[in-house]
Amino acid sequence: DIVLTQSPVLAVSLGQRATISCRASQSVSISSINLMHWYQQKPGQQPKLLIYRASNLASGIPARFSGSGSGTDFTLTIDPVQADDIAAYYCQQSRESPPTFGGGTKLELK
Amino acid sequence: EVQLVETGGSLVQTGKSLKLTCATSGFTFSNAWMHWVRQSPEKQLEWVAQIKAKSNNYATYYAESVKGRFTISRDDSKSSLYLQMNSLKEEDTAIYYCTWSGRDWFAYWGQGTLVTVSS
């Protein structure tokens, strides 16, 4: 299985930029298609799709969220961070079955 | 509006069985590839099972951790998805989410149903 590694916690100040990383144990890209996706999960809620295929904003997601990366290294950026963004963020790959998730990064206020 | 509503979670003893249901609306369920994803108490997300559409002969796929114990099924006439869980283990304790992938990402999630397995 493809293992996705995320830092457990990221502390950030409101109004600043948050950069959340996800590293895959092998490439999750096919040609120019990057099969990495990002989800946000607030306490007591289900995960919500933020970014699909590395850099595409899901419907209804604010433009302060963006994604980048290819191969094995991917980044979710939130700029500027707002209070409503305090949550856990998970990456997920669909390059190979089974689909796997990273362990999540908890975004906290500094 | 897409809606996915899971029911059936409860406290159950190890070795027992439980069946989860996901009632859906707001999309063409009969064409949809559906999944179950679970989240452990440690917050780790794990894909559990997938079932494809009738046009794909209802093909099913399972995580190694549940293969032979869990069965995913669907009733297109009721727009409902099911997960039959047998021989439950303590490590199956989790919130179980019904998801619709659309493409190769999980676009829509239900609110989840909690399964607790204890001796």
mmCIF file of C-alpha atoms in Angstrom:
data_model
loop_
_atom_site.group_PDB
_atom_site.id
_atom_site.type_symbol
_atom_site.label_atom_id
_atom_site.label_comp_id
_atom_site.label_asym_id
_atom_site.label_seq_id
_atom_site.Cartn_x
_atom_site.Cartn_y
_atom_site.Cartn_z
ATOM 1 C CA ASP A 1 0.000 0.000 0.000
ATOM 2 C CA ILE A 2 1.102 3.591 -0.603
ATOM 3 C CA VAL A 3 1.934 5.270 2.710
ATOM 4 C CA LEU A 4 1.213 8.978 3.078
ATOM 5 C CA THR A 5 3.108 10.916 5.736
ATOM 6 C CA GLN A 6 1.928 14.192 7.265
ATOM 7 C CA SER A 7 3.243 16.210 10.204
ATOM 8 C CA PRO A 8 0.794 15.759 13.108
ATOM 9 C CA VAL A 9 0.465 19.396 14.123
ATOM 10 C CA LEU A 10 1.012 22.825 12.583
ATOM 11 C CA ALA A 11 0.712 25.978 14.668
ATOM 12 C CA VAL A 12 -0.171 29.163 12.798
ATOM 13 C CA SER A 13 -1.312 32.708 13.549
ATOM 14 C CA LEU A 14 -4.538 34.101 12.151
ATOM 15 C CA GLY A 15 -3.943 36.021 8.933
ATOM 16 C CA GLN A 16 -0.729 34.158 8.185
ATOM 17 C CA ARG A 17 -0.022 31.455 5.618
ATOM 18 C CA ALA A 18 -0.280 27.769 6.545
ATOM 19 C CA THR A 19 1.573 25.173 4.495
ATOM 20 C CA ILE A 20 0.610 21.548 5.107
ATOM 21 C CA SER A 21 2.694 18.853 3.494
ATOM 22 C CA CYS A 22 2.044 15.273 2.462
ATOM 23 C CA ARG A 23 4.735 12.883 1.279
ATOM 24 C CA ALA A 24 3.946 9.611 -0.497
ATOM 25 C CA SER A 25 6.044 6.446 -0.285
ATOM 26 C CA GLN A 26 5.946 6.250 -4.097
ATOM 27 C CA SER A 27 4.771 8.449 -6.925
ATOM 28 C CA VAL A 28 1.036 9.073 -7.105
ATOM 29 C CA SER A 29 1.210 10.823 -10.474
ATOM 30 C CA ILE A 30 0.368 9.362 -13.872
ATOM 31 C CA SER A 31 1.727 11.512 -16.706
ATOM 32 C CA SER A 32 0.484 14.980 -15.760
ATOM 33 C CA ILE A 33 -2.337 13.752 -13.520
ATOM 34 C CA ASN A 34 -1.585 13.989 -9.819
ATOM 35 C CA LEU A 35 -3.856 11.600 -7.929
ATOM 36 C CA MET A 36 -3.668 13.313 -4.551
ATOM 37 C CA HIS A 37 -6.649 14.880 -2.802
ATOM 38 C CA TRP A 38 -7.156 16.947 0.378
ATOM 39 C CA TYR A 39 -9.918 16.939 2.977
ATOM 40 C CA GLN A 40 -10.787 19.158 5.935
ATOM 41 C CA GLN A 41 -12.370 17.733 9.055
ATOM 42 C CA LYS A 42 -13.709 19.824 11.904
ATOM 43 C CA PRO A 43 -14.416 18.258 15.327
ATOM 44 C CA GLY A 44 -17.578 16.162 15.308
ATOM 45 C CA GLN A 45 -18.020 16.477 11.552
ATOM 46 C CA GLN A 46 -17.329 14.285 8.546
ATOM 47 C CA PRO A 47 -14.382 14.998 6.234
ATOM 48 C CA LYS A 48 -15.059 17.501 3.471
ATOM 49 C CA LEU A 49 -13.330 17.550 0.089
ATOM 50 C CA LEU A 50 -11.163 20.652 -0.390
ATOM 51 C CA ILE A 51 -8.837 19.900 -3.295
ATOM 52 C CA TYR A 52 -8.916 17.118 -5.877
ATOM 53 C CA ARG A 53 -6.102 15.954 -8.142
ATOM 54 C CA ALA A 54 -3.570 18.053 -6.271
ATOM 55 C CA SER A 55 -4.605 21.514 -7.365
ATOM 56 C CA ASN A 56 -8.301 21.687 -8.226
ATOM 57 C CA LEU A 57 -10.557 23.523 -5.804
ATOM 58 C CA ALA A 58 -13.720 21.623 -4.922
ATOM 59 C CA SER A 59 -17.076 23.321 -5.322
ATOM 60 C CA GLY A 60 -17.799 25.988 -2.718
ATOM 61 C CA ILE A 61 -14.285 26.034 -1.253
ATOM 62 C CA PRO A 62 -12.805 29.529 -0.694
ATOM 63 C CA ALA A 63 -9.941 30.641 -2.897
ATOM 64 C CA ARG A 64 -7.625 31.034 0.108
ATOM 65 C CA PHE A 65 -7.156 27.256 -0.161
ATOM 66 C CA SER A 66 -4.787 25.990 -2.829
ATOM 67 C CA GLY A 67 -2.879 22.813 -3.589
ATOM 68 C CA SER A 68 0.312 21.976 -5.422
ATOM 69 C CA GLY A 69 2.832 19.222 -5.969
ATOM 70 C CA SER A 70 3.582 16.197 -8.067
ATOM 71 C CA GLY A 71 5.211 12.797 -7.774
ATOM 72 C CA THR A 72 5.666 12.150 -4.070
ATOM 73 C CA ASP A 73 5.480 15.641 -2.523
ATOM 74 C CA PHE A 74 2.299 17.648 -2.170
ATOM 75 C CA THR A 75 1.272 20.805 -0.337
ATOM 76 C CA LEU A 76 -1.973 22.317 0.846
ATOM 77 C CA THR A 77 -1.733 26.073 1.409
ATOM 78 C CA ILE A 78 -4.179 28.244 3.312
ATOM 79 C CA ASP A 79 -3.538 31.973 2.878
ATOM 80 C CA PRO A 80 -4.599 33.807 4.883
ATOM 81 C CA VAL A 81 -5.658 31.495 7.716
ATOM 82 C CA GLN A 82 -9.008 32.338 9.254
ATOM 83 C CA ALA A 83 -10.476 31.145 12.543
ATOM 84 C CA ASP A 84 -12.885 28.883 10.660
ATOM 85 C CA ASP A 85 -9.925 26.969 9.195
ATOM 86 C CA ILE A 86 -8.863 25.467 12.509
ATOM 87 C CA ALA A 87 -9.365 21.775 11.778
ATOM 88 C CA ALA A 88 -7.589 18.591 10.783
ATOM 89 C CA TYR A 89 -6.428 18.153 7.210
ATOM 90 C CA TYR A 90 -5.926 14.813 5.464
ATOM 91 C CA CYS A 91 -4.344 13.885 2.155
ATOM 92 C CA GLN A 92 -5.524 10.834 0.185
ATOM 93 C CA GLN A 93 -4.109 9.072 -2.868
ATOM 94 C CA SER A 94 -6.012 7.281 -5.601
ATOM 95 C CA ARG A 95 -3.006 6.186 -7.684
ATOM 96 C CA GLU A 96 -3.209 2.611 -6.455
ATOM 97 C CA SER A 97 -5.754 0.456 -4.710
ATOM 98 C CA PRO A 98 -6.397 0.510 -1.864
ATOM 99 C CA PRO A 99 -6.877 4.263 -1.576
ATOM 100 C CA THR A 100 -4.956 5.439 1.462
ATOM 101 C CA PHE A 101 -4.984 8.488 3.703
ATOM 102 C CA GLY A 102 -2.319 10.391 5.532
ATOM 103 C CA GLY A 103 -2.444 10.495 9.312
ATOM 104 C CA GLY A 104 -3.742 14.047 9.283
ATOM 105 C CA THR A 105 -2.339 17.436 10.256
ATOM 106 C CA LYS A 106 -4.068 19.326 13.025
ATOM 107 C CA LEU A 107 -3.959 23.048 12.395
ATOM 108 C CA GLU A 108 -3.722 24.957 15.661
ATOM 109 C CA LEU A 109 -3.521 28.625 16.598
ATOM 110 C CA LYS A 110 -0.156 29.903 17.716
ATOM 111 C CA GLU B 1 -28.617 18.298 -2.714
ATOM 112 C CA VAL B 2 -26.610 15.136 -2.175
ATOM 113 C CA GLN B 3 -27.402 13.414 1.119
ATOM 114 C CA LEU B 4 -25.879 10.302 2.671
ATOM 115 C CA VAL B 5 -27.282 9.111 6.011
ATOM 116 C CA GLU B 6 -25.709 6.192 7.846
ATOM 117 C CA THR B 7 -27.509 4.181 10.497
ATOM 118 C CA GLY B 8 -26.981 0.947 12.371
ATOM 119 C CA GLY B 9 -23.948 1.664 14.502
ATOM 120 C CA SER B 10 -23.957 0.454 18.099
ATOM 121 C CA LEU B 11 -21.993 -1.195 20.898
ATOM 122 C CA VAL B 12 -21.430 -4.864 20.083
ATOM 123 C CA GLN B 13 -19.431 -7.701 21.582
ATOM 124 C CA THR B 14 -16.382 -9.148 19.889
ATOM 125 C CA GLY B 15 -17.262 -11.933 17.484
ATOM 126 C CA LYS B 16 -20.761 -10.631 16.866
ATOM 127 C CA SER B 17 -22.306 -9.157 13.709
ATOM 128 C CA LEU B 18 -23.741 -5.784 12.731
ATOM 129 C CA LYS B 19 -25.236 -4.333 9.560
ATOM 130 C CA LEU B 20 -24.855 -0.695 8.591
ATOM 131 C CA THR B 21 -27.174 1.110 6.185
ATOM 132 C CA CYS B 22 -26.577 4.259 4.149
ATOM 133 C CA ALA B 23 -29.650 5.942 2.713
ATOM 134 C CA THR B 24 -28.889 8.300 -0.151
ATOM 135 C CA SER B 25 -30.619 10.976 -2.196
ATOM 136 C CA GLY B 26 -29.817 13.821 -4.551
ATOM 137 C CA PHE B 27 -27.877 11.859 -7.170
ATOM 138 C CA THR B 28 -28.337 8.886 -9.475
ATOM 139 C CA PHE B 29 -27.446 6.149 -7.013
ATOM 140 C CA SER B 30 -27.761 3.327 -9.540
ATOM 141 C CA ASN B 31 -24.816 4.724 -11.527
ATOM 142 C CA ALA B 32 -22.664 5.524 -8.515
ATOM 143 C CA TRP B 33 -19.583 3.745 -7.243
ATOM 144 C CA MET B 34 -19.974 3.680 -3.476
ATOM 145 C CA HIS B 35 -17.549 3.175 -0.605
ATOM 146 C CA TRP B 36 -17.323 2.710 3.129
ATOM 147 C CA VAL B 37 -14.483 4.531 4.908
ATOM 148 C CA ARG B 38 -13.887 4.298 8.650
ATOM 149 C CA GLN B 39 -12.114 6.511 11.181
ATOM 150 C CA SER B 40 -10.520 5.009 14.245
ATOM 151 C CA PRO B 41 -10.591 6.616 17.704
ATOM 152 C CA GLU B 42 -7.028 7.759 16.906
ATOM 153 C CA LYS B 43 -8.549 9.685 13.943
ATOM 154 C CA GLN B 44 -6.871 7.593 11.243
ATOM 155 C CA LEU B 45 -9.008 7.271 8.115
ATOM 156 C CA GLU B 46 -9.099 3.841 6.446
ATOM 157 C CA TRP B 47 -10.880 2.811 3.259
ATOM 158 C CA VAL B 48 -12.957 -0.303 3.946
ATOM 159 C CA ALA B 49 -14.853 -1.393 0.843
ATOM 160 C CA GLN B 50 -16.161 -0.380 -2.569
ATOM 161 C CA ILE B 51 -19.056 -1.528 -4.735
ATOM 162 C CA LYS B 52 -19.397 -0.530 -8.356
ATOM 163 C CA ALA B 53 -22.575 -0.066 -10.381
ATOM 164 C CA LYS B 54 -24.747 -2.638 -12.166
ATOM 165 C CA SER B 55 -22.986 -1.773 -15.431
ATOM 166 C CA ASN B 56 -19.784 -2.987 -13.725
ATOM 167 C CA ASN B 57 -21.513 -6.155 -12.484
ATOM 168 C CA TYR B 58 -21.617 -4.781 -8.957
ATOM 169 C CA ALA B 59 -17.919 -5.580 -8.528
ATOM 170 C CA THR B 60 -16.745 -5.372 -4.918
ATOM 171 C CA TYR B 61 -13.375 -4.687 -3.333
ATOM 172 C CA TYR B 62 -12.229 -4.862 0.287
ATOM 173 C CA ALA B 63 -9.386 -3.764 2.514
ATOM 174 C CA GLU B 64 -7.237 -6.689 3.618
ATOM 175 C CA SER B 65 -8.160 -5.963 7.241
ATOM 176 C CA VAL B 66 -11.832 -6.791 6.618
ATOM 177 C CA LYS B 67 -11.720 -9.226 3.720
ATOM 178 C CA GLY B 68 -13.724 -12.363 4.478
ATOM 179 C CA ARG B 69 -15.552 -10.708 7.388
ATOM 180 C CA PHE B 70 -17.334 -7.712 5.837
ATOM 181 C CA THR B 71 -19.699 -7.639 2.853
ATOM 182 C CA ILE B 72 -20.681 -4.508 0.978
ATOM 183 C CA SER B 73 -23.965 -4.534 -0.950
ATOM 184 C CA ARG B 74 -26.515 -2.170 -2.419
ATOM 185 C CA ASP B 75 -30.184 -1.916 -3.290
ATOM 186 C CA ASP B 76 -30.591 0.429 -6.228
ATOM 187 C CA SER B 77 -34.394 0.384 -5.886
ATOM 188 C CA LYS B 78 -33.968 1.930 -2.419
ATOM 189 C CA SER B 79 -30.871 4.058 -3.230
ATOM 190 C CA SER B 80 -29.243 2.382 -0.252
ATOM 191 C CA LEU B 81 -25.817 1.002 0.556
ATOM 192 C CA TYR B 82 -25.082 -1.643 3.190
ATOM 193 C CA LEU B 83 -22.151 -3.054 5.111
ATOM 194 C CA GLN B 84 -22.590 -6.433 6.767
ATOM 195 C CA MET B 85 -19.903 -6.865 9.410
ATOM 196 C CA ASN B 86 -19.276 -10.316 10.887
ATOM 197 C CA SER B 87 -16.750 -11.639 13.393
ATOM 198 C CA LEU B 88 -16.189 -8.153 14.719
ATOM 199 C CA LYS B 89 -12.913 -7.336 16.462
ATOM 200 C CA GLU B 90 -12.014 -4.560 18.876
ATOM 201 C CA GLU B 91 -9.895 -2.974 16.131
ATOM 202 C CA ASP B 92 -13.070 -2.523 14.041
ATOM 203 C CA THR B 93 -14.152 0.152 16.515
ATOM 204 C CA ALA B 94 -14.574 3.315 14.447
ATOM 205 C CA ILE B 95 -16.919 5.808 12.905
ATOM 206 C CA TYR B 96 -18.093 4.345 9.598
ATOM 207 C CA TYR B 97 -18.735 6.771 6.749
ATOM 208 C CA CYS B 98 -20.616 6.109 3.540
ATOM 209 C CA THR B 99 -19.006 7.974 0.643
ATOM 210 C CA TRP B 100 -19.670 8.580 -3.030
ATOM 211 C CA SER B 101 -16.569 8.969 -5.122
ATOM 212 C CA GLY B 102 -17.872 10.307 -8.400
ATOM 213 C CA ARG B 103 -14.347 10.085 -9.813
ATOM 214 C CA ASP B 104 -11.235 8.983 -7.927
ATOM 215 C CA TRP B 105 -11.759 11.196 -4.886
ATOM 216 C CA PHE B 106 -14.373 11.039 -2.137
ATOM 217 C CA ALA B 107 -16.623 13.931 -3.045
ATOM 218 C CA TYR B 108 -19.476 13.368 -0.587
ATOM 219 C CA TRP B 109 -19.541 11.891 2.911
ATOM 220 C CA GLY B 110 -22.318 11.000 5.289
ATOM 221 C CA GLN B 111 -22.221 12.113 8.914
ATOM 222 C CA GLY B 112 -21.035 8.667 10.008
ATOM 223 C CA THR B 113 -22.255 6.015 12.417
ATOM 224 C CA LEU B 114 -20.273 4.822 15.437
ATOM 225 C CA VAL B 115 -19.440 1.158 15.871
ATOM 226 C CA THR B 116 -17.901 0.132 19.187
ATOM 227 C CA VAL B 117 -16.662 -3.416 19.597
ATOM 228 C CA SER B 118 -15.881 -4.571 23.099
ATOM 229 C CA SER B 119 -15.529 -7.806 24.970
#
